[in-house]
Coordinates of C-alpha atoms and ligand atoms in Angstrom, one line a residue:
M1 CA 118.4 101.1 150.0
T2 CA 116.8 102.3 146.8
A3 CA 119.7 104.6 145.8
D4 CA 121.7 101.9 144.1
R5 CA 118.6 100.5 142.3
T6 CA 117.8 103.6 140.3
F7 CA 117.7 104.1 136.6
P8 CA 119.6 106.9 134.8
D9 CA 118.0 110.4 134.8
G10 CA 115.4 110.9 132.0
F11 CA 114.7 107.1 131.8
H12 CA 111.3 106.6 130.1
W13 CA 108.7 104.6 131.9
G14 CA 106.3 103.6 129.2
V15 CA 103.4 101.3 128.5
A16 CA 102.6 99.8 125.1
T17 CA 99.7 98.6 122.9
A18 CA 99.0 97.9 119.2
S19 CA 96.2 99.1 117.0
Y20 CA 94.5 95.9 116.2
Q21 CA 94.8 94.6 119.7
V22 CA 93.0 97.6 121.4
E23 CA 91.3 100.0 119.0
G24 CA 88.2 98.2 117.8
A25 CA 86.2 100.4 115.4
W26 CA 87.4 98.1 112.7
D27 CA 85.2 99.6 110.0
E28 CA 84.7 103.1 111.2
D29 CA 85.5 106.5 109.7
G30 CA 86.6 105.2 106.4
K31 CA 89.1 102.6 107.6
G32 CA 90.1 100.0 105.1
V33 CA 90.1 96.2 105.9
S34 CA 93.4 94.8 107.3
I35 CA 94.7 91.3 106.9
W36 CA 94.0 90.8 110.6
D37 CA 90.3 91.7 110.1
T38 CA 90.1 89.1 107.4
Y39 CA 92.1 86.5 109.3
A40 CA 90.0 86.9 112.6
H41 CA 86.8 86.9 110.6
T42 CA 87.6 83.4 109.3
P43 CA 86.2 80.8 111.7
G44 CA 88.8 78.5 113.3
N45 CA 91.8 80.8 113.2
I46 CA 91.4 82.4 116.6
R47 CA 90.7 80.7 119.9
N48 CA 87.0 81.0 120.7
D49 CA 86.6 82.8 117.3
D50 CA 87.4 86.1 119.0
T51 CA 88.0 89.1 116.8
G52 CA 89.4 92.6 117.2
D53 CA 86.1 94.2 115.9
V54 CA 85.5 95.9 119.3
A55 CA 88.6 94.9 121.4
N56 CA 89.1 97.5 124.1
D57 CA 87.2 100.2 122.2
H58 CA 90.3 102.3 122.6
Y59 CA 89.3 104.2 119.5
H60 CA 86.4 105.8 121.5
R61 CA 87.8 105.5 125.1
Y62 CA 91.3 106.8 124.5
R63 CA 90.7 109.7 126.9
E64 CA 89.9 107.4 129.8
D65 CA 92.9 105.2 128.8
V66 CA 95.3 108.2 128.7
A67 CA 94.0 109.2 132.2
L68 CA 94.7 105.7 133.4
M69 CA 98.3 105.8 132.1
R70 CA 98.8 109.1 133.8
S71 CA 97.5 107.7 137.1
I72 CA 100.3 105.1 137.0
N73 CA 103.0 107.7 136.3
A74 CA 103.7 106.5 132.8
T75 CA 105.8 109.1 131.0
A76 CA 105.6 107.5 127.5
Y77 CA 103.1 105.6 125.4
R78 CA 104.0 103.3 122.6
F79 CA 101.0 102.8 120.3
S80 CA 100.8 101.7 116.8
I81 CA 99.1 103.3 113.8
A82 CA 96.7 101.2 111.7
W83 CA 98.0 101.6 108.2
P84 CA 94.5 100.9 106.7
R85 CA 93.1 103.8 108.7
I86 CA 95.5 106.2 107.0
F87 CA 95.5 104.6 103.5
P88 CA 92.4 102.3 103.2
D89 CA 93.7 101.0 99.9
G90 CA 97.3 100.8 101.1
A91 CA 98.5 103.8 99.0
G92 CA 96.9 106.7 97.1
E93 CA 94.3 108.8 98.7
P94 CA 94.8 109.3 102.5
N95 CA 91.8 109.1 104.8
V96 CA 91.7 112.3 106.9
K97 CA 89.4 110.9 109.5
G98 CA 91.8 108.1 110.3
L99 CA 94.7 110.4 110.7
D100 CA 92.5 112.7 112.9
F101 CA 92.1 109.9 115.5
Y102 CA 95.9 109.7 116.0
S103 CA 96.1 113.4 116.1
R104 CA 93.5 113.6 118.9
L105 CA 95.2 110.8 120.8
V106 CA 98.6 112.6 120.6
D107 CA 97.1 115.8 121.8
E108 CA 95.6 114.0 124.8
L109 CA 98.9 112.3 125.6
L110 CA 100.9 115.6 125.4
A111 CA 98.3 117.3 127.7
A112 CA 98.8 114.5 130.2
G113 CA 102.6 114.9 130.1
I114 CA 103.1 111.5 128.3
E115 CA 105.4 111.3 125.3
P116 CA 104.0 109.6 122.2
F117 CA 106.2 106.9 120.5
A118 CA 104.5 105.6 117.3
T119 CA 104.9 102.2 115.8
L120 CA 104.1 102.3 112.1
Y121 CA 103.6 98.5 111.5
H122 CA 102.2 96.2 114.1
W123 CA 101.0 93.6 111.6
D124 CA 97.7 95.0 110.3
L125 CA 98.6 95.3 106.7
P126 CA 95.9 96.8 104.4
Q127 CA 94.1 93.8 102.8
A128 CA 94.4 95.6 99.5
L129 CA 98.2 95.1 99.5
Q130 CA 97.8 91.5 100.3
D131 CA 95.4 91.0 97.4
R132 CA 97.4 93.2 94.9
Y133 CA 101.0 92.1 95.7
G134 CA 100.9 89.1 98.0
G135 CA 101.8 91.3 100.9
W136 CA 105.5 91.4 101.9
L137 CA 106.4 88.8 99.3
S138 CA 106.6 91.8 96.9
R139 CA 109.0 94.7 97.0
D140 CA 106.0 96.9 96.1
T141 CA 104.6 96.5 99.7
A142 CA 108.0 97.7 101.1
Q143 CA 107.7 100.7 98.8
A144 CA 104.1 101.4 99.8
F145 CA 105.1 101.2 103.5
A146 CA 107.7 103.9 103.0
G147 CA 105.1 106.1 101.3
Y148 CA 102.7 105.7 104.3
A149 CA 105.5 106.1 106.9
G150 CA 106.8 109.4 105.3
F151 CA 103.2 110.7 105.2
V152 CA 102.6 110.0 108.9
A153 CA 105.9 111.6 109.9
E154 CA 105.0 114.7 107.8
R155 CA 101.5 115.0 109.4
L156 CA 102.3 114.1 113.0
G157 CA 105.9 115.2 113.1
D158 CA 105.2 118.5 114.8
R159 CA 104.1 116.4 117.9
V160 CA 105.5 112.9 117.5
G161 CA 109.3 112.8 117.6
H162 CA 109.9 109.0 117.9
Y163 CA 109.0 106.3 115.5
F164 CA 109.4 102.6 115.4
T165 CA 109.1 101.3 111.8
I166 CA 108.1 97.6 112.2
N167 CA 107.2 95.5 115.2
E168 CA 108.6 92.0 115.5
F169 CA 109.7 91.0 112.0
T170 CA 110.2 87.6 113.3
S171 CA 106.6 87.1 114.6
F172 CA 104.6 88.2 111.6
V173 CA 106.9 86.6 109.0
E174 CA 107.5 83.3 110.7
G175 CA 103.9 83.1 112.0
G176 CA 102.0 84.5 109.0
Y177 CA 103.8 83.2 105.9
Q178 CA 104.5 79.5 106.8
V179 CA 103.0 76.8 109.0
I180 CA 105.6 76.0 111.6
E181 CA 105.9 74.5 115.1
V182 CA 108.4 76.0 117.5
P183 CA 110.0 74.3 120.5
V184 CA 108.6 75.5 123.9
G185 CA 110.8 73.5 126.2
G186 CA 110.8 70.0 127.5
G187 CA 110.6 68.6 124.0
K188 CA 107.2 70.1 123.4
A189 CA 106.3 72.3 120.4
M190 CA 103.7 74.9 119.7
R191 CA 102.1 75.9 116.3
L192 CA 102.5 79.5 115.4
G193 CA 99.8 81.3 113.4
G194 CA 98.7 84.7 112.2
A195 CA 97.6 86.7 109.2
P196 CA 97.8 86.3 106.3
G197 CA 97.9 82.6 107.1
L198 CA 100.0 81.4 104.2
D199 CA 102.4 78.5 103.9
L200 CA 105.2 79.6 101.5
P201 CA 108.3 77.5 100.5
P202 CA 111.6 78.4 102.2
A203 CA 113.0 80.4 99.3
E204 CA 109.9 82.7 99.2
L205 CA 110.0 83.0 103.0
K206 CA 113.5 84.4 102.8
Q207 CA 112.3 86.9 100.2
V208 CA 109.4 87.9 102.5
R209 CA 112.0 88.5 105.3
H210 CA 114.1 90.5 102.9
H211 CA 111.3 92.8 101.8
A212 CA 110.3 93.4 105.5
V213 CA 113.8 94.7 106.4
L214 CA 113.9 96.6 103.1
G215 CA 110.6 98.2 104.0
H216 CA 112.1 99.2 107.3
G217 CA 115.1 100.8 105.6
L218 CA 113.0 102.6 103.0
A219 CA 110.7 103.8 105.8
V220 CA 113.6 105.2 107.8
Q221 CA 114.6 107.3 104.8
A222 CA 111.0 108.4 104.2
I223 CA 110.5 109.4 107.9
R224 CA 113.7 111.5 107.8
A225 CA 112.6 113.1 104.6
G226 CA 109.0 113.7 105.8
G227 CA 109.5 114.6 109.5
P228 CA 111.1 117.7 110.9
A229 CA 114.9 117.8 111.7
G230 CA 115.6 115.8 114.8
T231 CA 112.9 113.1 114.2
K232 CA 114.2 109.9 115.8
V233 CA 113.6 106.5 114.3
G234 CA 114.4 102.8 114.9
F235 CA 112.8 99.3 114.8
A236 CA 111.1 97.2 117.4
E237 CA 112.3 93.6 117.0
N238 CA 111.7 90.5 119.0
M239 CA 115.4 89.9 119.5
A240 CA 116.5 86.3 119.6
V241 CA 118.6 86.2 122.7
A242 CA 121.1 83.4 123.5
V243 CA 121.9 83.4 127.2
P244 CA 125.2 82.0 128.5
V245 CA 124.8 79.2 130.9
I246 CA 127.6 80.5 133.0
D247 CA 128.8 84.1 133.2
T248 CA 132.4 83.5 132.0
P249 CA 134.2 85.1 129.0
D250 CA 134.1 81.9 126.9
H251 CA 130.4 81.3 127.6
V252 CA 129.6 85.0 126.9
R253 CA 131.5 84.8 123.6
A254 CA 129.5 81.7 122.6
A255 CA 126.3 83.5 123.5
E256 CA 127.2 86.5 121.3
A257 CA 128.0 84.3 118.3
A258 CA 124.7 82.4 118.8
T259 CA 122.8 85.7 119.1
R260 CA 124.3 87.1 115.9
A261 CA 123.4 83.9 114.0
A262 CA 119.9 83.7 115.4
N263 CA 119.1 87.3 114.3
A264 CA 120.7 86.9 110.9
G265 CA 117.7 87.8 108.7
F266 CA 116.6 90.8 110.8
I267 CA 118.7 92.6 113.4
T268 CA 122.0 91.4 112.1
V269 CA 121.4 92.6 108.5
M270 CA 119.7 95.9 109.7
L271 CA 122.7 96.8 111.9
E272 CA 125.5 95.3 109.8
G273 CA 124.3 95.8 106.2
R274 CA 125.1 92.3 105.3
Y275 CA 123.6 88.8 105.7
P276 CA 126.0 86.4 107.5
D277 CA 127.6 83.9 105.1
E278 CA 126.0 81.0 107.0
Y279 CA 122.5 82.5 106.4
L280 CA 123.1 82.8 102.7
A281 CA 124.7 79.4 102.4
E282 CA 121.6 77.7 104.0
A283 CA 119.7 77.7 100.7
G284 CA 122.7 77.1 98.5
G285 CA 123.2 80.9 98.3
T286 CA 120.3 81.3 95.9
T287 CA 117.9 83.2 98.2
P288 CA 117.1 85.9 99.1
T289 CA 117.8 87.8 95.9
F290 CA 119.0 91.4 96.7
T291 CA 121.3 94.1 95.5
D292 CA 124.1 96.0 97.3
D293 CA 122.0 99.1 97.1
E294 CA 119.2 97.4 99.0
L295 CA 121.6 96.3 101.7
R296 CA 122.7 99.9 102.1
T297 CA 119.1 101.0 102.5
I298 CA 118.3 98.2 105.0
A299 CA 121.2 99.4 107.1
S300 CA 120.2 103.1 107.0
P301 CA 121.6 104.7 110.2
L302 CA 119.2 104.6 113.2
D303 CA 118.8 106.8 116.3
F304 CA 118.0 103.9 118.6
V305 CA 117.4 100.1 118.6
G306 CA 114.2 98.8 120.0
I307 CA 113.8 95.3 121.3
N308 CA 110.9 93.3 122.7
V309 CA 112.2 91.1 125.5
Y310 CA 110.1 88.1 126.8
K311 CA 112.2 85.0 127.0
P312 CA 115.6 83.5 126.0
R313 CA 115.7 82.0 122.5
C314 CA 118.1 79.4 123.9
Y315 CA 120.9 78.7 126.3
V316 CA 124.4 78.0 124.9
E317 CA 127.7 76.7 126.0
P318 CA 131.0 77.0 124.2
V319 CA 132.5 74.3 122.0
D320 CA 135.9 74.2 120.1
E321 CA 134.5 73.4 116.7
P322 CA 132.7 76.0 114.5
P323 CA 130.4 77.8 115.1
G324 CA 131.8 77.9 118.6
Y325 CA 128.7 77.3 120.6
R326 CA 126.1 74.6 121.2
E327 CA 122.5 74.9 122.2
V328 CA 121.5 73.4 125.5
P329 CA 118.0 71.9 125.5
I330 CA 115.5 73.6 127.8
N331 CA 114.4 71.3 130.6
A332 CA 110.8 70.2 130.9
S333 CA 110.7 71.6 134.5
H334 CA 111.8 75.1 133.5
P335 CA 109.4 77.7 134.9
K336 CA 107.0 79.3 132.5
M337 CA 104.5 82.1 132.6
Q338 CA 100.9 81.5 131.4
S339 CA 101.6 81.7 127.7
S340 CA 102.9 78.3 126.6
W341 CA 105.9 79.8 124.9
H342 CA 106.9 81.9 127.8
V343 CA 110.0 80.4 129.4
L344 CA 110.7 82.4 132.5
D345 CA 114.2 83.8 133.0
P346 CA 114.7 87.4 134.1
E347 CA 118.4 87.4 133.1
V348 CA 117.4 87.7 129.4
M349 CA 116.6 91.3 130.3
Y350 CA 120.3 91.8 131.2
W351 CA 121.8 89.9 128.3
A352 CA 119.6 91.3 125.5
P353 CA 120.7 95.0 125.8
R354 CA 124.2 93.9 126.8
H355 CA 124.6 91.8 123.6
L356 CA 123.3 94.8 121.5
Q357 CA 126.0 96.9 122.9
S358 CA 128.8 94.3 122.7
I359 CA 128.0 92.8 119.3
W360 CA 126.8 95.8 117.4
G361 CA 127.9 98.8 119.5
A362 CA 124.3 100.1 120.1
T363 CA 124.4 103.5 121.8
S364 CA 120.7 104.0 122.5
I365 CA 118.4 101.1 123.3
Y366 CA 114.7 101.0 124.2
I367 CA 112.9 98.0 125.6
T368 CA 109.9 98.3 123.4
E369 CA 108.0 95.5 125.1
N370 CA 108.3 93.3 128.2
G371 CA 105.6 91.7 130.3
C372 CA 103.7 88.5 130.9
S373 CA 100.3 86.9 130.7
A374 CA 98.8 85.6 134.0
S375 CA 95.6 83.9 135.0
D376 CA 94.1 87.1 136.4
V377 CA 90.6 87.1 137.9
V378 CA 88.6 89.8 139.7
A379 CA 88.4 88.8 143.4
E380 CA 85.3 89.2 145.5
D381 CA 86.4 92.6 146.7
G382 CA 86.7 93.8 143.1
R383 CA 90.5 93.8 143.0
V384 CA 92.9 91.8 140.8
Y385 CA 95.8 90.2 142.7
D386 CA 98.5 89.5 140.1
S387 CA 101.3 88.9 142.5
D388 CA 103.1 86.7 139.9
R389 CA 103.2 89.7 137.5
V390 CA 104.6 91.8 140.3
M391 CA 107.3 89.2 140.8
F392 CA 108.0 89.1 137.1
L393 CA 108.3 92.9 136.8
R394 CA 110.5 93.2 139.9
A395 CA 112.9 90.5 138.6
F396 CA 113.0 91.7 135.0
L397 CA 113.5 95.4 135.9
G398 CA 116.1 94.4 138.4
Q399 CA 118.1 92.8 135.6
L400 CA 117.6 95.9 133.4
Q401 CA 118.8 98.1 136.2
R402 CA 121.8 95.9 136.5
A403 CA 122.6 96.5 132.8
T404 CA 122.2 100.3 133.0
S405 CA 124.3 100.4 136.2
E406 CA 127.1 98.7 134.2
G407 CA 126.8 101.4 131.4
V408 CA 124.6 99.6 128.9
P409 CA 122.8 102.5 127.2
V410 CA 119.1 101.8 127.8
D411 CA 116.9 104.9 127.5
G412 CA 113.5 103.5 128.3
Y413 CA 111.2 100.6 129.1
F414 CA 107.7 100.0 127.7
L415 CA 105.6 97.5 129.6
W416 CA 103.4 95.1 127.5
S417 CA 100.7 95.9 128.0
A418 CA 98.9 99.0 129.2
Q419 CA 95.7 96.9 129.3
D420 CA 94.5 93.4 128.7
N421 CA 93.8 93.1 125.0
F422 CA 93.3 90.9 121.9
E423 CA 96.2 88.5 122.1
W424 CA 96.3 87.4 118.4
I425 CA 95.5 83.7 117.9
E426 CA 94.9 83.4 121.7
G427 CA 92.0 85.8 121.5
Y428 CA 91.1 87.4 124.8
G429 CA 92.2 84.4 126.8
N430 CA 95.8 85.5 127.6
R431 CA 95.9 88.7 129.7
F432 CA 99.0 90.8 129.6
G433 CA 97.7 94.1 131.1
L434 CA 98.5 96.3 134.1
I435 CA 94.8 97.1 133.8
Y436 CA 92.2 94.4 133.8
V437 CA 89.5 94.7 131.1
D438 CA 86.1 93.0 131.4
F439 CA 85.4 92.3 127.7
D440 CA 81.7 92.2 128.3
T441 CA 81.3 95.6 129.9
L442 CA 84.7 97.1 128.8
D443 CA 85.2 98.3 132.4
R444 CA 88.9 98.8 133.3
T445 CA 90.3 97.8 136.7
P446 CA 94.0 98.5 137.7
K447 CA 95.7 95.3 138.9
L448 CA 98.1 95.0 141.8
S449 CA 100.9 95.3 139.3
A450 CA 99.7 98.7 138.2
G451 CA 100.4 99.9 141.8
W452 CA 103.9 98.4 141.5
F453 CA 104.6 100.2 138.2
R454 CA 103.3 103.5 139.6
E455 CA 105.7 103.4 142.5
A456 CA 108.7 102.2 140.4
A457 CA 108.0 105.0 137.8
R458 CA 107.7 107.6 140.6
R459 CA 111.0 106.6 142.1
N460 CA 112.7 105.8 138.8
A461 CA 114.0 102.7 140.6
V462 CA 113.3 99.0 141.1
V463 CA 111.0 98.7 144.2
Ligands
PNW1 C1 104.6 90.3 121.0 N1 107.4 84.5 121.6 O1 104.4 89.0 120.4 C2 103.7 91.3 120.2 O2 104.5 92.4 119.8 C3 102.5 91.7 120.9 O3 101.6 92.2 119.9 C4 101.9 90.6 121.7 O4 100.7 90.8 122.2 C5 102.9 90.3 122.8 O5 104.3 90.2 122.4 C6 102.6 89.2 123.7 O6 102.5 88.0 123.0 C7 105.2 87.9 120.8 O7 107.0 83.4 121.3 C8 104.8 86.7 120.3 O8 108.5 84.6 122.3 C9 105.6 85.6 120.5 C10 106.7 85.7 121.4 C11 107.0 86.9 121.9 C12 106.3 88.0 121.6

């Protein structure tokens, strides 16, 4: 029976990438240097000293890539725009050739029947803004971001109707502005990393977070002002999801409280317009510094909420004392995917959108990323047999379908990633694609999972 495993009519079947991870052409057509160019060009920062200089060469091969998306029945493509292609200096004079690339890409997508969804910031900040202002430590960067976002919406708005402001506040702030180890289960920890590679004290870190959400809010307003009426906008955050150990009302209440607290500096303030008291109390209430007016900007009304869903942040059980929940340690034997942080639990794909609806009343949700890395190899017959990724997708989309069948308003799903690509500090070692890429020849080979996606998208159902 497939009938009861279908998604709502009009559900978007998308694939996703990000500029620095796929484009290459790092210094072509007037592009400015980004903080990721600088970071990856510094030896020792990236596994194997890989860089995104060439990556998938998507900048030149986008026609082939759009044809591949079409061949797997994708109906939407989430790509990001490299800010330093548009404003090489961060602000000021726009670079027409940079904008032209995205214009050609969008035309190609529309001709293939694929709807473009543009992310405006997927971490490749113009180096000029890092040098001038210290990046997101300064409100000036948030202001410059709004200027760039409004300009893009004005120029592409006739053909691009959906924008995500910022991708994963959590990842680029926590990974780029401090040196930190995060637990990965079984008592083990993993060191995060990323551009600009700073190590700021906690008070400044909170100010960085604040300027990032402020940049989001200012960009929302600028996109509405710059784009045509009906332009839709939201964010794409790596939501921290607390999963209830047992599906009972008291466990679910505990998980909701833990989820709200874990997202305090990002989703919670963007959707509520206030920082939770506990978040402010942490540093004695002294940071971040902000105004009521800024809070109103941060909580500018959105058309949808976008979340990247990979793994649970934690499991919780209820307790009687405040805050009403307790984190349960993740067992050493808990299954993982290839990336060391990737604790495997498909139910996170059910709880993430359900929490968005129950905690914040979200009425339109996109899964802006979901996927996994696997130890893919080309077999002797030339094919790539990623049966584990097929298992992963069937299980996660099964849980998403469960959510939509219960009335959780999810309007689309973007698989990470359309192709294997530059996986940040892991370089080309961790493959997340539906399409295998040989990084010597740049040949593309659809994996087994691409066939699964094609069939699921065709039927609008879990298969
Ligand atoms: C996301 N975690 O990063 C990014 O948006 C992508 O650019 C990236 O390639 C993809 O997911 C895969 O890593 C994440 O620790 C980084 O849970 C870390 C986590 C999740 C997502």
